[in-house]
CSV table of C-alpha atoms and ligand atoms in Angstrom, one decimal:
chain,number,residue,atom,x,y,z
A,1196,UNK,CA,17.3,-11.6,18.6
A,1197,UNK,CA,14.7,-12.3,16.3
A,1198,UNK,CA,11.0,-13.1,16.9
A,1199,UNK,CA,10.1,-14.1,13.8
A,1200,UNK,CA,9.4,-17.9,13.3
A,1201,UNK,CA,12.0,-20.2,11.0
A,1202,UNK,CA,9.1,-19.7,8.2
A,1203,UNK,CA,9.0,-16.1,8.1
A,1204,UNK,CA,12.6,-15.7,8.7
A,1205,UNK,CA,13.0,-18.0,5.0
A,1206,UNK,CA,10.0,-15.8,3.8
A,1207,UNK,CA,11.8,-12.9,4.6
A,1208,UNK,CA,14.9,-14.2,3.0
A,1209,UNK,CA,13.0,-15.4,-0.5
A,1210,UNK,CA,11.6,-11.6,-0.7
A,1211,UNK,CA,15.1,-10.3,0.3
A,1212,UNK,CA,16.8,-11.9,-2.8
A,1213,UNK,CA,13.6,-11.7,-4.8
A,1214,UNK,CA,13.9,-7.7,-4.4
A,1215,UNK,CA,18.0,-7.6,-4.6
A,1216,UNK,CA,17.7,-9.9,-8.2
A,1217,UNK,CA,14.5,-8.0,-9.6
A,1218,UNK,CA,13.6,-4.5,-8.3
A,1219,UNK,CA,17.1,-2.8,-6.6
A,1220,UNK,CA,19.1,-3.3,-10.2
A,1221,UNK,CA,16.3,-1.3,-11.7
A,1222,UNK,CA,15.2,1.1,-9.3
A,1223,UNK,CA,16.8,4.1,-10.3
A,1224,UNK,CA,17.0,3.8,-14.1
A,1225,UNK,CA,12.5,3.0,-14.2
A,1226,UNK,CA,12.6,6.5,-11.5
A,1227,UNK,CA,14.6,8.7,-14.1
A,1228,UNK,CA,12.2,7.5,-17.1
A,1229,UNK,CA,9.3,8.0,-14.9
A,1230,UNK,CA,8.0,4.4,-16.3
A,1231,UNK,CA,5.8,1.3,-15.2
A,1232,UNK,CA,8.4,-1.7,-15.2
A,1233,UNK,CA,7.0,-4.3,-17.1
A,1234,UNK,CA,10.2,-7.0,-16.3
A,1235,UNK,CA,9.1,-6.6,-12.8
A,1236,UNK,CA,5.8,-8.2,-13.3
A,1237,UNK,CA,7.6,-10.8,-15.2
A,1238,UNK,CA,9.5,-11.4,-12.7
A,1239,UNK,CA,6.3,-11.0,-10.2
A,1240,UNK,CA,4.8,-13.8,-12.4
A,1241,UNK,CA,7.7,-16.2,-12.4
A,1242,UNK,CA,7.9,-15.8,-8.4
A,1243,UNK,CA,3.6,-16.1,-8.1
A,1244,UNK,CA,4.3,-12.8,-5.8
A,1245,UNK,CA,0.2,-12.1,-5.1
A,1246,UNK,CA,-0.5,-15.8,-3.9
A,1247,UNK,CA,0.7,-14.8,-0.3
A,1248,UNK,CA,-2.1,-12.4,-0.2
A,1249,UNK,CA,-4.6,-14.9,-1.7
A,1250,UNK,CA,-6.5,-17.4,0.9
A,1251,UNK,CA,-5.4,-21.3,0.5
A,1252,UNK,CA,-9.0,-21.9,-0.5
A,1253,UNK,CA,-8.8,-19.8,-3.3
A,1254,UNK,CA,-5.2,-21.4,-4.7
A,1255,UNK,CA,-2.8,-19.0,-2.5
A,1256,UNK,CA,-0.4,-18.9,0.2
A,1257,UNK,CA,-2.7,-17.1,2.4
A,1258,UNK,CA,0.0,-15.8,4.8
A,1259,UNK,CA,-0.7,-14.2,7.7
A,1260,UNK,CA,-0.2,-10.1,8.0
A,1261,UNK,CA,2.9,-10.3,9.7
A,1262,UNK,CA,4.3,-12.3,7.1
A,1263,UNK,CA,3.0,-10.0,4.6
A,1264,UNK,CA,4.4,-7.3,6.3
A,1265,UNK,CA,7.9,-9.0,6.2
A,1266,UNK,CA,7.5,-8.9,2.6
A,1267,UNK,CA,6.0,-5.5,1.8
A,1268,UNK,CA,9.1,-4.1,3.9
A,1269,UNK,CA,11.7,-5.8,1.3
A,1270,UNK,CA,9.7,-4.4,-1.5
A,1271,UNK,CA,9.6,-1.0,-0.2
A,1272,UNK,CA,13.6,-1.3,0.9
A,1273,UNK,CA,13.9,-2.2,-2.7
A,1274,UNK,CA,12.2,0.8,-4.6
A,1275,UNK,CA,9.0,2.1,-3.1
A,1276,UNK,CA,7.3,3.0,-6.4
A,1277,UNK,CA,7.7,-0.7,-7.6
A,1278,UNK,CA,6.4,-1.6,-3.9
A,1279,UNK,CA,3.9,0.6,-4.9
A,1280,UNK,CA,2.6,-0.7,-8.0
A,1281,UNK,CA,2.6,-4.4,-6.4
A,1282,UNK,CA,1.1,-3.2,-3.0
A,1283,UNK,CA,-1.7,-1.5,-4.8
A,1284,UNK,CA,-2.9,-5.0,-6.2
A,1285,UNK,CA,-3.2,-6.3,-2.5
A,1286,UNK,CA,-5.4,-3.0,-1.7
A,1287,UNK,CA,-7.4,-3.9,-4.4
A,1288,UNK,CA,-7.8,-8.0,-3.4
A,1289,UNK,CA,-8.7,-6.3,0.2
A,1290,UNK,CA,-12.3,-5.2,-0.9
A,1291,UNK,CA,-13.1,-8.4,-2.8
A,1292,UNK,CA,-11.4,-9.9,0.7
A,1293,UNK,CA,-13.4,-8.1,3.0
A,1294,UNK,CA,-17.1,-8.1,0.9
A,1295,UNK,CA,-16.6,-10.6,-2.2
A,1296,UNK,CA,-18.5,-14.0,-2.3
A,1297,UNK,CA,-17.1,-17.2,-3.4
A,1298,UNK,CA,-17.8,-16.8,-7.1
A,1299,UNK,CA,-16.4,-13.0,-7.0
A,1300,UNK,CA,-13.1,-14.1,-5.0
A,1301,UNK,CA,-12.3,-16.6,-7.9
A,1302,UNK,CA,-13.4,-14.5,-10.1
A,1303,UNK,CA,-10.9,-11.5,-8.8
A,1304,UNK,CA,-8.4,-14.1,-7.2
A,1305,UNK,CA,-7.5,-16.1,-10.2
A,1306,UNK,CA,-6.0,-13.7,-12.4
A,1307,UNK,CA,-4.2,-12.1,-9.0
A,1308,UNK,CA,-2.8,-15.6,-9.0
A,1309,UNK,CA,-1.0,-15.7,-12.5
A,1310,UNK,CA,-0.1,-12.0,-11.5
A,1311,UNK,CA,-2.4,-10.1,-13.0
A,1312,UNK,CA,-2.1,-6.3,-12.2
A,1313,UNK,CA,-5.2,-4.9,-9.5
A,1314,UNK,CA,-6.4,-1.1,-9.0
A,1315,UNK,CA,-8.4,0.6,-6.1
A,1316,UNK,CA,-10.8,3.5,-7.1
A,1317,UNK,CA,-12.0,5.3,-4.4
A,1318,UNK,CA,-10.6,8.9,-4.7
A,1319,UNK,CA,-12.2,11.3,-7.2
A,1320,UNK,CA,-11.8,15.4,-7.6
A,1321,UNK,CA,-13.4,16.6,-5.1
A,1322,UNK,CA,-13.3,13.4,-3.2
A,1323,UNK,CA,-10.3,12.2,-1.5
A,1324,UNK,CA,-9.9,12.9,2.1
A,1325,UNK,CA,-13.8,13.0,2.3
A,1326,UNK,CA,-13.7,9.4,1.1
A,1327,UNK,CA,-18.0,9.7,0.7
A,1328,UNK,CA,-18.4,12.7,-1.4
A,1329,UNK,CA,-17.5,11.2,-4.8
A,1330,UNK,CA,-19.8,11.8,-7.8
A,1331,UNK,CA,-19.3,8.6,-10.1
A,1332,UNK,CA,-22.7,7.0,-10.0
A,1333,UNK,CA,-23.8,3.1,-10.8
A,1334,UNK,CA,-27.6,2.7,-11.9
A,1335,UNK,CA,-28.9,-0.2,-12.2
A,1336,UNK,CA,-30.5,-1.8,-15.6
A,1337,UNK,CA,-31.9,-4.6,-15.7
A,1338,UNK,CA,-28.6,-7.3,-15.0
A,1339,UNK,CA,-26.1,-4.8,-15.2
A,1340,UNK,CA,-25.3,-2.0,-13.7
A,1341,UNK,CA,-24.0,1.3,-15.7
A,1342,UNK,CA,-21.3,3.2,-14.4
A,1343,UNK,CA,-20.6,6.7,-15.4
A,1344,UNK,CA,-17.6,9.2,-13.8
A,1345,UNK,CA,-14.1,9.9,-13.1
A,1346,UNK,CA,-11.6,8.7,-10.5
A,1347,UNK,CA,-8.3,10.8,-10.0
A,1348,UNK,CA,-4.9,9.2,-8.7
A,1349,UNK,CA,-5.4,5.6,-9.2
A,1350,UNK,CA,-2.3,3.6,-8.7
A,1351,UNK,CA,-1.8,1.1,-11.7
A,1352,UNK,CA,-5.1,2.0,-13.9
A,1353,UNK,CA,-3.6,2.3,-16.7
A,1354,UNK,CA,-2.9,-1.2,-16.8
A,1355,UNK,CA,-4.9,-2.7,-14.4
A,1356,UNK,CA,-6.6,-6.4,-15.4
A,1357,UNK,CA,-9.0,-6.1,-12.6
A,1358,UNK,CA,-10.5,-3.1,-10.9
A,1359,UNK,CA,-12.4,-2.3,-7.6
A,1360,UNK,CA,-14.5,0.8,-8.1
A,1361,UNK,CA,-16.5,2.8,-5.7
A,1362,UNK,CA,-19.7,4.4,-7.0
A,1363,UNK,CA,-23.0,6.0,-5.8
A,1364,UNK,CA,-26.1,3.6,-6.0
A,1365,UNK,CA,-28.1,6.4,-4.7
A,1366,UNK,CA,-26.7,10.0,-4.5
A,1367,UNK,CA,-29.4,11.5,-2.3
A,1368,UNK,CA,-28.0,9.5,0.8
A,1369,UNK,CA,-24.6,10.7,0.4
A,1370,UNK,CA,-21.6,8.3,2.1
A,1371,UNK,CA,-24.6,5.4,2.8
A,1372,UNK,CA,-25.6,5.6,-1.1
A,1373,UNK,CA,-22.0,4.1,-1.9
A,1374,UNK,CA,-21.1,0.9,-3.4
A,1375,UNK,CA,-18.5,-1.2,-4.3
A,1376,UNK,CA,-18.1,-3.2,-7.4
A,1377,UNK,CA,-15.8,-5.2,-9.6
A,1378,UNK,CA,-14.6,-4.6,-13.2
A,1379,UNK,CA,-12.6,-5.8,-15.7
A,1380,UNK,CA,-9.6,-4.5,-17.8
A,1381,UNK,CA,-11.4,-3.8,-21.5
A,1382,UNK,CA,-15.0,-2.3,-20.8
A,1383,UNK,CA,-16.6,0.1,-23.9
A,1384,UNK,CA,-16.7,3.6,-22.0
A,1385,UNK,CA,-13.7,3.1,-20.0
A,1386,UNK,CA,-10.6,4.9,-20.5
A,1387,UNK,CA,-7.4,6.2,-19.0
A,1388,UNK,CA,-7.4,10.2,-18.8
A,1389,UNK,CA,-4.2,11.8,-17.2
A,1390,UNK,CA,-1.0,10.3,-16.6
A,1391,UNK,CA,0.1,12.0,-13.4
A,1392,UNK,CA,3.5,13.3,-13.0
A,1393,UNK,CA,5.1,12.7,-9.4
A,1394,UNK,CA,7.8,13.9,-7.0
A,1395,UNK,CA,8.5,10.1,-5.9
A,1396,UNK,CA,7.5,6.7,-6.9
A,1397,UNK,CA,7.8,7.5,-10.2
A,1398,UNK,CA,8.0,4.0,-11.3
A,1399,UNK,CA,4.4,3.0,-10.6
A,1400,UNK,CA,1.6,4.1,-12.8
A,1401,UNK,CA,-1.0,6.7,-11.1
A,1402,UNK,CA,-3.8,8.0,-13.8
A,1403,UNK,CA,-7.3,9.6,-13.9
A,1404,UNK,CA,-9.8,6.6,-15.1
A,1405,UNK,CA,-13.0,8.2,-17.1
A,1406,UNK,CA,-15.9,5.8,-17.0
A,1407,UNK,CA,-19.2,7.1,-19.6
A,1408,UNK,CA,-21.4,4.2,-19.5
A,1409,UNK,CA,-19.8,1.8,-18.6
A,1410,UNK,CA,-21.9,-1.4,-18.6
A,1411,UNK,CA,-20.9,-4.5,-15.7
A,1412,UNK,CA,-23.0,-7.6,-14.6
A,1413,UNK,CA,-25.3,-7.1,-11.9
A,1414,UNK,CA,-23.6,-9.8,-9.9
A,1415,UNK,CA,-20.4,-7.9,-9.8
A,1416,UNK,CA,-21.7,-5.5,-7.2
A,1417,UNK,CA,-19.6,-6.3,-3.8
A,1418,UNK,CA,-21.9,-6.6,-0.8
A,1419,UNK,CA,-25.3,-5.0,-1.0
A,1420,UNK,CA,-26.1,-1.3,-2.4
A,1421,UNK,CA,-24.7,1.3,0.0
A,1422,UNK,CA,-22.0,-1.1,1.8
A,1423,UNK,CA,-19.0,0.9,-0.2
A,1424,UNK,CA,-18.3,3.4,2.6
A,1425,UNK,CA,-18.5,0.3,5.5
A,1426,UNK,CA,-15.9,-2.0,2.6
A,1427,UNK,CA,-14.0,1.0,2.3
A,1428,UNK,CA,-13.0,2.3,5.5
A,1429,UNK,CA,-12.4,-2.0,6.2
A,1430,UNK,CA,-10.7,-2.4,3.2
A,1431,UNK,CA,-8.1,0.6,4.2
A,1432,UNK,CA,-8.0,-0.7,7.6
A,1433,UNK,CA,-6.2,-4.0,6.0
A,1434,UNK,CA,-4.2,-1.8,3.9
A,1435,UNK,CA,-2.6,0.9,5.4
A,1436,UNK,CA,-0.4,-1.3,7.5
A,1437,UNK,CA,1.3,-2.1,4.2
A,1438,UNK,CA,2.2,2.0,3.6
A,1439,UNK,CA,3.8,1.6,6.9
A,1440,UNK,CA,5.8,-1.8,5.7
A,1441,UNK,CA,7.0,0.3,2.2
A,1442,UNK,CA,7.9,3.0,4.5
A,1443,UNK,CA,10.2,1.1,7.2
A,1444,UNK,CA,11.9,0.1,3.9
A,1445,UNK,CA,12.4,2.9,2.9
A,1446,UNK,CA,13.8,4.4,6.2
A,1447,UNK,CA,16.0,1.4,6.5
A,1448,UNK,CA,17.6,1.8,2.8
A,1449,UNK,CA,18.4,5.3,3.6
A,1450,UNK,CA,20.4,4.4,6.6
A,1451,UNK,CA,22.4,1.2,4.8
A,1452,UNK,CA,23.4,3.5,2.1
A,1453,UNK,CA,24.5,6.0,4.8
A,1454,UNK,CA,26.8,3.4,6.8
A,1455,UNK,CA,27.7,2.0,3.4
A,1456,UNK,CA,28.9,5.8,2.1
A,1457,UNK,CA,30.3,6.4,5.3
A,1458,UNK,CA,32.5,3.1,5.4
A,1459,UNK,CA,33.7,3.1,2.3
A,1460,UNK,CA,34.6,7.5,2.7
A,1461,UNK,CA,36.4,6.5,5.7
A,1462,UNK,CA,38.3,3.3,4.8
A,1463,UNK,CA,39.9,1.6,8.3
A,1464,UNK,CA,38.7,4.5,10.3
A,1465,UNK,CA,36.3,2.3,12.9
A,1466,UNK,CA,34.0,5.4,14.0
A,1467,UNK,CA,32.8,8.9,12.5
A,1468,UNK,CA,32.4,11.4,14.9
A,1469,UNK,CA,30.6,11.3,17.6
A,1470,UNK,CA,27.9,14.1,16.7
A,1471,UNK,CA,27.0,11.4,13.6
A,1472,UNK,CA,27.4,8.8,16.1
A,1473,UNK,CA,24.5,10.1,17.9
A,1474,UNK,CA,22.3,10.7,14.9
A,1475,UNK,CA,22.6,7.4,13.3
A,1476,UNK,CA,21.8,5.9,16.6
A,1477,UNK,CA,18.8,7.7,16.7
A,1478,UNK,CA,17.9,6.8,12.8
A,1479,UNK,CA,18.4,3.4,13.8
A,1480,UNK,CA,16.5,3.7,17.1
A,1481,UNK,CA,13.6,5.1,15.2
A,1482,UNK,CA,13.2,2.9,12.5
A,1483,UNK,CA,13.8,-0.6,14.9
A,1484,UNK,CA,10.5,1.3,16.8
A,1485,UNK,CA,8.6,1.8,13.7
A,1486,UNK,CA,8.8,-1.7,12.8
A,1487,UNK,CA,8.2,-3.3,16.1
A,1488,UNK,CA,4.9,-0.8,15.7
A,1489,UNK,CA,3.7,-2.5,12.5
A,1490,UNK,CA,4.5,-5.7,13.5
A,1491,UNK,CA,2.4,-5.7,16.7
A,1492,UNK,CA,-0.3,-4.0,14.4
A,1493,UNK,CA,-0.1,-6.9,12.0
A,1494,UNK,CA,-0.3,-9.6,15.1
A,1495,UNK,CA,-3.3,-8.0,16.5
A,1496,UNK,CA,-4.6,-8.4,13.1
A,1497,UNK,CA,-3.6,-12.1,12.8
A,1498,UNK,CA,-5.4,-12.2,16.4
A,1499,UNK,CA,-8.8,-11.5,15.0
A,1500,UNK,CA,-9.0,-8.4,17.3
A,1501,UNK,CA,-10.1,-5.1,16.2
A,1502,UNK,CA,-6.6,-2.9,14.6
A,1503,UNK,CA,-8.6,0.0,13.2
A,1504,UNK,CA,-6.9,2.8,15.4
A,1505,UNK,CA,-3.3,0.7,15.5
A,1506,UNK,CA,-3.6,0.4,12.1
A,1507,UNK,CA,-3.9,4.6,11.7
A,1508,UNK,CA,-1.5,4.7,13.9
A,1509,UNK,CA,1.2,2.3,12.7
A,1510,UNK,CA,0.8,4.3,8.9
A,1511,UNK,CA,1.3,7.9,10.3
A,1512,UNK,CA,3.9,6.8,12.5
A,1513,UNK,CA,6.4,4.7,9.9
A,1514,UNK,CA,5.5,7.2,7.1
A,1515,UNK,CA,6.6,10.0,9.6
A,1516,UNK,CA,9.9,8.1,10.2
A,1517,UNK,CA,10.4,7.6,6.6
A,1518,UNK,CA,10.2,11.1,6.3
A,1519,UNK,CA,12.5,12.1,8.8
A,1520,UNK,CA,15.0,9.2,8.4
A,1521,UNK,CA,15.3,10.2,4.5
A,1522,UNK,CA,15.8,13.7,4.7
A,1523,UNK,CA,18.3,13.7,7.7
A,1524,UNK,CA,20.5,10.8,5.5
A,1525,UNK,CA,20.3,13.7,2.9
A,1526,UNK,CA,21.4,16.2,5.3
A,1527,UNK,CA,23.8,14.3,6.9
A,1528,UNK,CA,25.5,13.3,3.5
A,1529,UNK,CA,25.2,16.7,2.7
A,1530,UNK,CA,26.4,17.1,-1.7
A,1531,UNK,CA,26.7,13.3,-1.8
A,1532,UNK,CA,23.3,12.9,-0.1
A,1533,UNK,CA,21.6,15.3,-2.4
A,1534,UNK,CA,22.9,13.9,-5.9
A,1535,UNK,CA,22.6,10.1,-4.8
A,1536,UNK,CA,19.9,7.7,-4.8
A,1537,UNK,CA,19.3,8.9,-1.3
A,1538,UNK,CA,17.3,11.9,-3.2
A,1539,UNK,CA,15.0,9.4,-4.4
A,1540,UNK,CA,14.3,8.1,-1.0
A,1541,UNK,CA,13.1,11.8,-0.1
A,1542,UNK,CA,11.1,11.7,-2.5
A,1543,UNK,CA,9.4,8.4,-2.3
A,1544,UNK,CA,8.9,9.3,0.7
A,1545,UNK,CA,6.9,11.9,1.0
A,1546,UNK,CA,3.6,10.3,-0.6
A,1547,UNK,CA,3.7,7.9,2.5
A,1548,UNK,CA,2.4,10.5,4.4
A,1549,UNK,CA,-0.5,11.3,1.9
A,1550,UNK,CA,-1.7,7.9,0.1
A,1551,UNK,CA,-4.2,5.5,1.4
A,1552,UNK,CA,-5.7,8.7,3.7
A,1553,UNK,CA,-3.3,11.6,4.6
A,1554,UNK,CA,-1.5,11.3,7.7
A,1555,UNK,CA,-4.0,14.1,9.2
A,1556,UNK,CA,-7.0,11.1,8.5
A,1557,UNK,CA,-5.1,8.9,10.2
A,1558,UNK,CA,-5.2,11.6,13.5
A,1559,UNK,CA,-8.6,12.2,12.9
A,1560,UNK,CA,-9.5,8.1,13.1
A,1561,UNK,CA,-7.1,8.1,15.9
A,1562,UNK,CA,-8.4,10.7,18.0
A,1563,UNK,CA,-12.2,9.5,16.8
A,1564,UNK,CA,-11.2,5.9,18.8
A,1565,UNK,CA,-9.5,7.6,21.7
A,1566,UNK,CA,-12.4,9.6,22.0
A,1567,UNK,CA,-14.8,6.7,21.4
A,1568,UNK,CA,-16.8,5.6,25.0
A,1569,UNK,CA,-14.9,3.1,26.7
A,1570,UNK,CA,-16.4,-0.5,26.3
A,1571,UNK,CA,-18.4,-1.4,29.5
A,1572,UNK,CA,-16.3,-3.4,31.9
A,1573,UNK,CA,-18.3,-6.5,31.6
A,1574,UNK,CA,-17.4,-6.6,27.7
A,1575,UNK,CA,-14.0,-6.2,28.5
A,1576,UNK,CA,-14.0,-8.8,30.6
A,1577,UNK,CA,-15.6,-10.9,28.0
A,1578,UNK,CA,-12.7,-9.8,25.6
A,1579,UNK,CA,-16.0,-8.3,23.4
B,1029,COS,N1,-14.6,-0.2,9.7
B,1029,COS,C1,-15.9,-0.4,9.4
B,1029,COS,N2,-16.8,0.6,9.2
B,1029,COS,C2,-16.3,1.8,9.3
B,1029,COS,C3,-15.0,2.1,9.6
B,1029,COS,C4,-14.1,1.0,9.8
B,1029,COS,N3,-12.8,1.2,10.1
B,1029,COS,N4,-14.8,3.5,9.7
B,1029,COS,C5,-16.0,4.0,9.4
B,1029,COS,N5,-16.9,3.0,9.2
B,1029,COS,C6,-18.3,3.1,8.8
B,1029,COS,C7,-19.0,3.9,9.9
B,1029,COS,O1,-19.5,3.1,11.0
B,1029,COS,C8,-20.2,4.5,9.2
B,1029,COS,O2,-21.3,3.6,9.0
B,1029,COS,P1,-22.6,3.7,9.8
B,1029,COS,O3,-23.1,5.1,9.6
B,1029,COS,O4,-23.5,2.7,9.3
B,1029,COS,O5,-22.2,3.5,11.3
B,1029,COS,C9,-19.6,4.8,7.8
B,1029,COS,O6,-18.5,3.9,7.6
B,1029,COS,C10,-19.2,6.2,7.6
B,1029,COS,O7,-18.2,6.5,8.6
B,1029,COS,P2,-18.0,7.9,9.1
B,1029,COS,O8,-19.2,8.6,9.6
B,1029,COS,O9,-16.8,7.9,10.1
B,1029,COS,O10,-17.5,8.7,7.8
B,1029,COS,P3,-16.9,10.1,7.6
B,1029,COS,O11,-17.6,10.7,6.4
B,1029,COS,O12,-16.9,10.9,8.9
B,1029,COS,O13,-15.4,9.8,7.1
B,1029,COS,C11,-13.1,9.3,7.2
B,1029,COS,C12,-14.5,9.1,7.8
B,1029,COS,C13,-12.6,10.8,7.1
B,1029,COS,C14,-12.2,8.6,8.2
B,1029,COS,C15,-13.0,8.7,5.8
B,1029,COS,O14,-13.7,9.5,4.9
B,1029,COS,C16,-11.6,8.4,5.3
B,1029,COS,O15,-11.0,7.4,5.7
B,1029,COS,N6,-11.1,9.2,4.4
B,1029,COS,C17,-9.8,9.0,3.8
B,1029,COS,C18,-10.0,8.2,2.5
B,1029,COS,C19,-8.7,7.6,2.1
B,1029,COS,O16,-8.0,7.0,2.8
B,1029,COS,N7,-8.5,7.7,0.8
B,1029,COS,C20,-7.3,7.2,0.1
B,1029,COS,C21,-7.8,6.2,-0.9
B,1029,COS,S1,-6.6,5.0,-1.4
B,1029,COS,S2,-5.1,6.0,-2.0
């Protein structure tokens, strides 16, 4: 029995047939060239696919995060570096969600709207895990602030229309001297460096972005000076939930194809053995706990209460099911397993467990709430 509501259920089913039709037929041909799929965004447009992440006031669907979730799983079932490339935009609408006025959410909204392509830049060398160490500074001149360093692993910067950067308004006062700011795709000074090559996910684009002097309005600064680290750390919070949806996906594509191999091997015989019995019981028991994880993440979001640790824990926990569900339906497929599409699964896989903070950031914000002093027992009581 389902939960879900008749509306999500049809939601479900639109982003079902939207990923069967437009991302599954191409999955595996975009992997082996290693290439952004351009049809897909096409296709994206056709289908409006970033209105359900855009609020109704600013022209979208604004559905909830459960719904989102919903959706984000189909993509991810579909091919997780084309779930990739379209989750990344959402990350990026999160900041301008979370800090953006009126004028900067229209300004960053609208093109999501006709399915423009968005890109997050937090991470630099030197900077990833320790989110507030980056080097790319912004100085401000007169209306405009100039922008000057490099960001490392940026999904979908090579082709991004809009961009959220991170920079340092003030260096001396390390992760509170960070700021957030919007830019847009054709700035003098900024270019793509590297193209990285990947295990997984190879459909989506991930590249180094070099900015020298690179000149934005004033006004495109998101909250005040020194906010970035506080937009940041909210803007993953929304965003992480949607590794786990790509990973459920992916766990639940690698079982499919195992049952489908299995029944069409075995033609009329109703059961394998029983030692396979057991293990896709468990596959299945795994990834049916997974989801029911994210989705309770995604209603205490929709609740308005705070999901910061269920959030960290709902990305370590699918991502580590991805990763075992995959590499046991290799296993357990054995030369079939390792020279099918259920390779690729392994492989998308494993990047799960390391984008949007590693899966050992995740413990660390975990164990930092667990730890955290328990709210007095008059707050509780006043739900605070
Ligand atoms: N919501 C709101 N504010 C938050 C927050 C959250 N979830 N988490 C932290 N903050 C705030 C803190 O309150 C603090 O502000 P104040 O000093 O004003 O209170 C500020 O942010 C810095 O927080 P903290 O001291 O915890 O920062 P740390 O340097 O210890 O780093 C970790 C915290 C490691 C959790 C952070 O650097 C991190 O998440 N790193 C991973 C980055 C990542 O996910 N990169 C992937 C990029 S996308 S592929």
């Amino acid at each position: 029995m389902s939960l879900l509501t008749p509306e999500q259920k049809a939601i479900q089913q639109q982003a079902r047939e939207f990923a069967a039709k437009h991302i599954i037929p191409f999955a595996s041909q975009y992997d082996k060239s290693c290439e952004f799929h351009p049809y897909l965004l096409e296709a994206a447009k056709e289908s409006k696919i970033f209105a359900m992440a855009v609020p109704v006031e600013y022209g979208g669907l604004g559905y909830d995060a459960l719904t989102q979730a919903l959706v984000l799983e189909e993509w991810g079932y579909g091919c997780a570096g084309m779930g990739t490339t379209l989750a990344a935009s959402i990350l990026s609408m999160d900041s301008v969600l979370v800090a953006g006025t009126p004028e900067q959410k229209k300004l960053f909204f609208t093109p999501m709207l006709e399915t423009k392509i968005g890109s997050f830049g937090l991470t630099e060398p030197g900077a990833g895990s320790d989110a507030g160490a980056g080097k790319t500074t912004a100085v401000k001149d007169g209306d405009s602030y100039i922008l000057n360093g490099t960001k490392c692993w940026i999904t979908n910067g090579g082709f991004a229309d809009v961009y959220v950067i991170y920079a340092s308004t003030d260096p001396t006062k390390g992760v509170k001297g960070l700021s957030a700011f919007i830019l847009e795709r054709g700035l003098e000074g900024f270019t793509v460096g590297t193209v990285d090559h990947k295990l997984g996910i190879r459909s989506s684009n991930t590249v180094e972005l070099l900015m020298k002097d690179v000149r934005i309005p004033a006004d495109h600064l998101l909250g005040k000076e020194g906010e970035g680290m506080k937009i940041a750390m909210m803007t993953l919070d929304l965003a992480r939930p949607a590794i786990a949806a790509l990973s459920v996906g992916l766990a639940q594509r690698s079982l499919d194809e195992c049952v489908k191999h299995l029944q069409a091997k075995f033609p009329g015989k109703p059961q394998p053995g029983q030692t396979l019995q057991f293990k896709l019981a468990d596959m299945e028991t795994e990834i049916q706990a997974a989801r029911q994880m994210l989705h309770h993440t995604m209603v205490l979001r929709d609740s308005g209460v705070p999901f910061s640790k269920e959030s960290a824990i709902a990305k370590v926990f699918c991502s580590d099911v991805a990763m075992r569900i995959t590499t046991q339906a290799v296993q357990l497929m054995g030369g079939y397993g390792y020279t099918s599409e259920l390779g690729k699964y392994m492989r998308d896989s494993k990047i799960m467990q390391i984008y949007e903070g590693t899966n050992q950031i995740q413990r660390l914000v975990i164990s930092r709430a667990v730890l955290a002093p328990a709210p007095a027992a008059s707050a509780q009581k006043a739900g605070k």
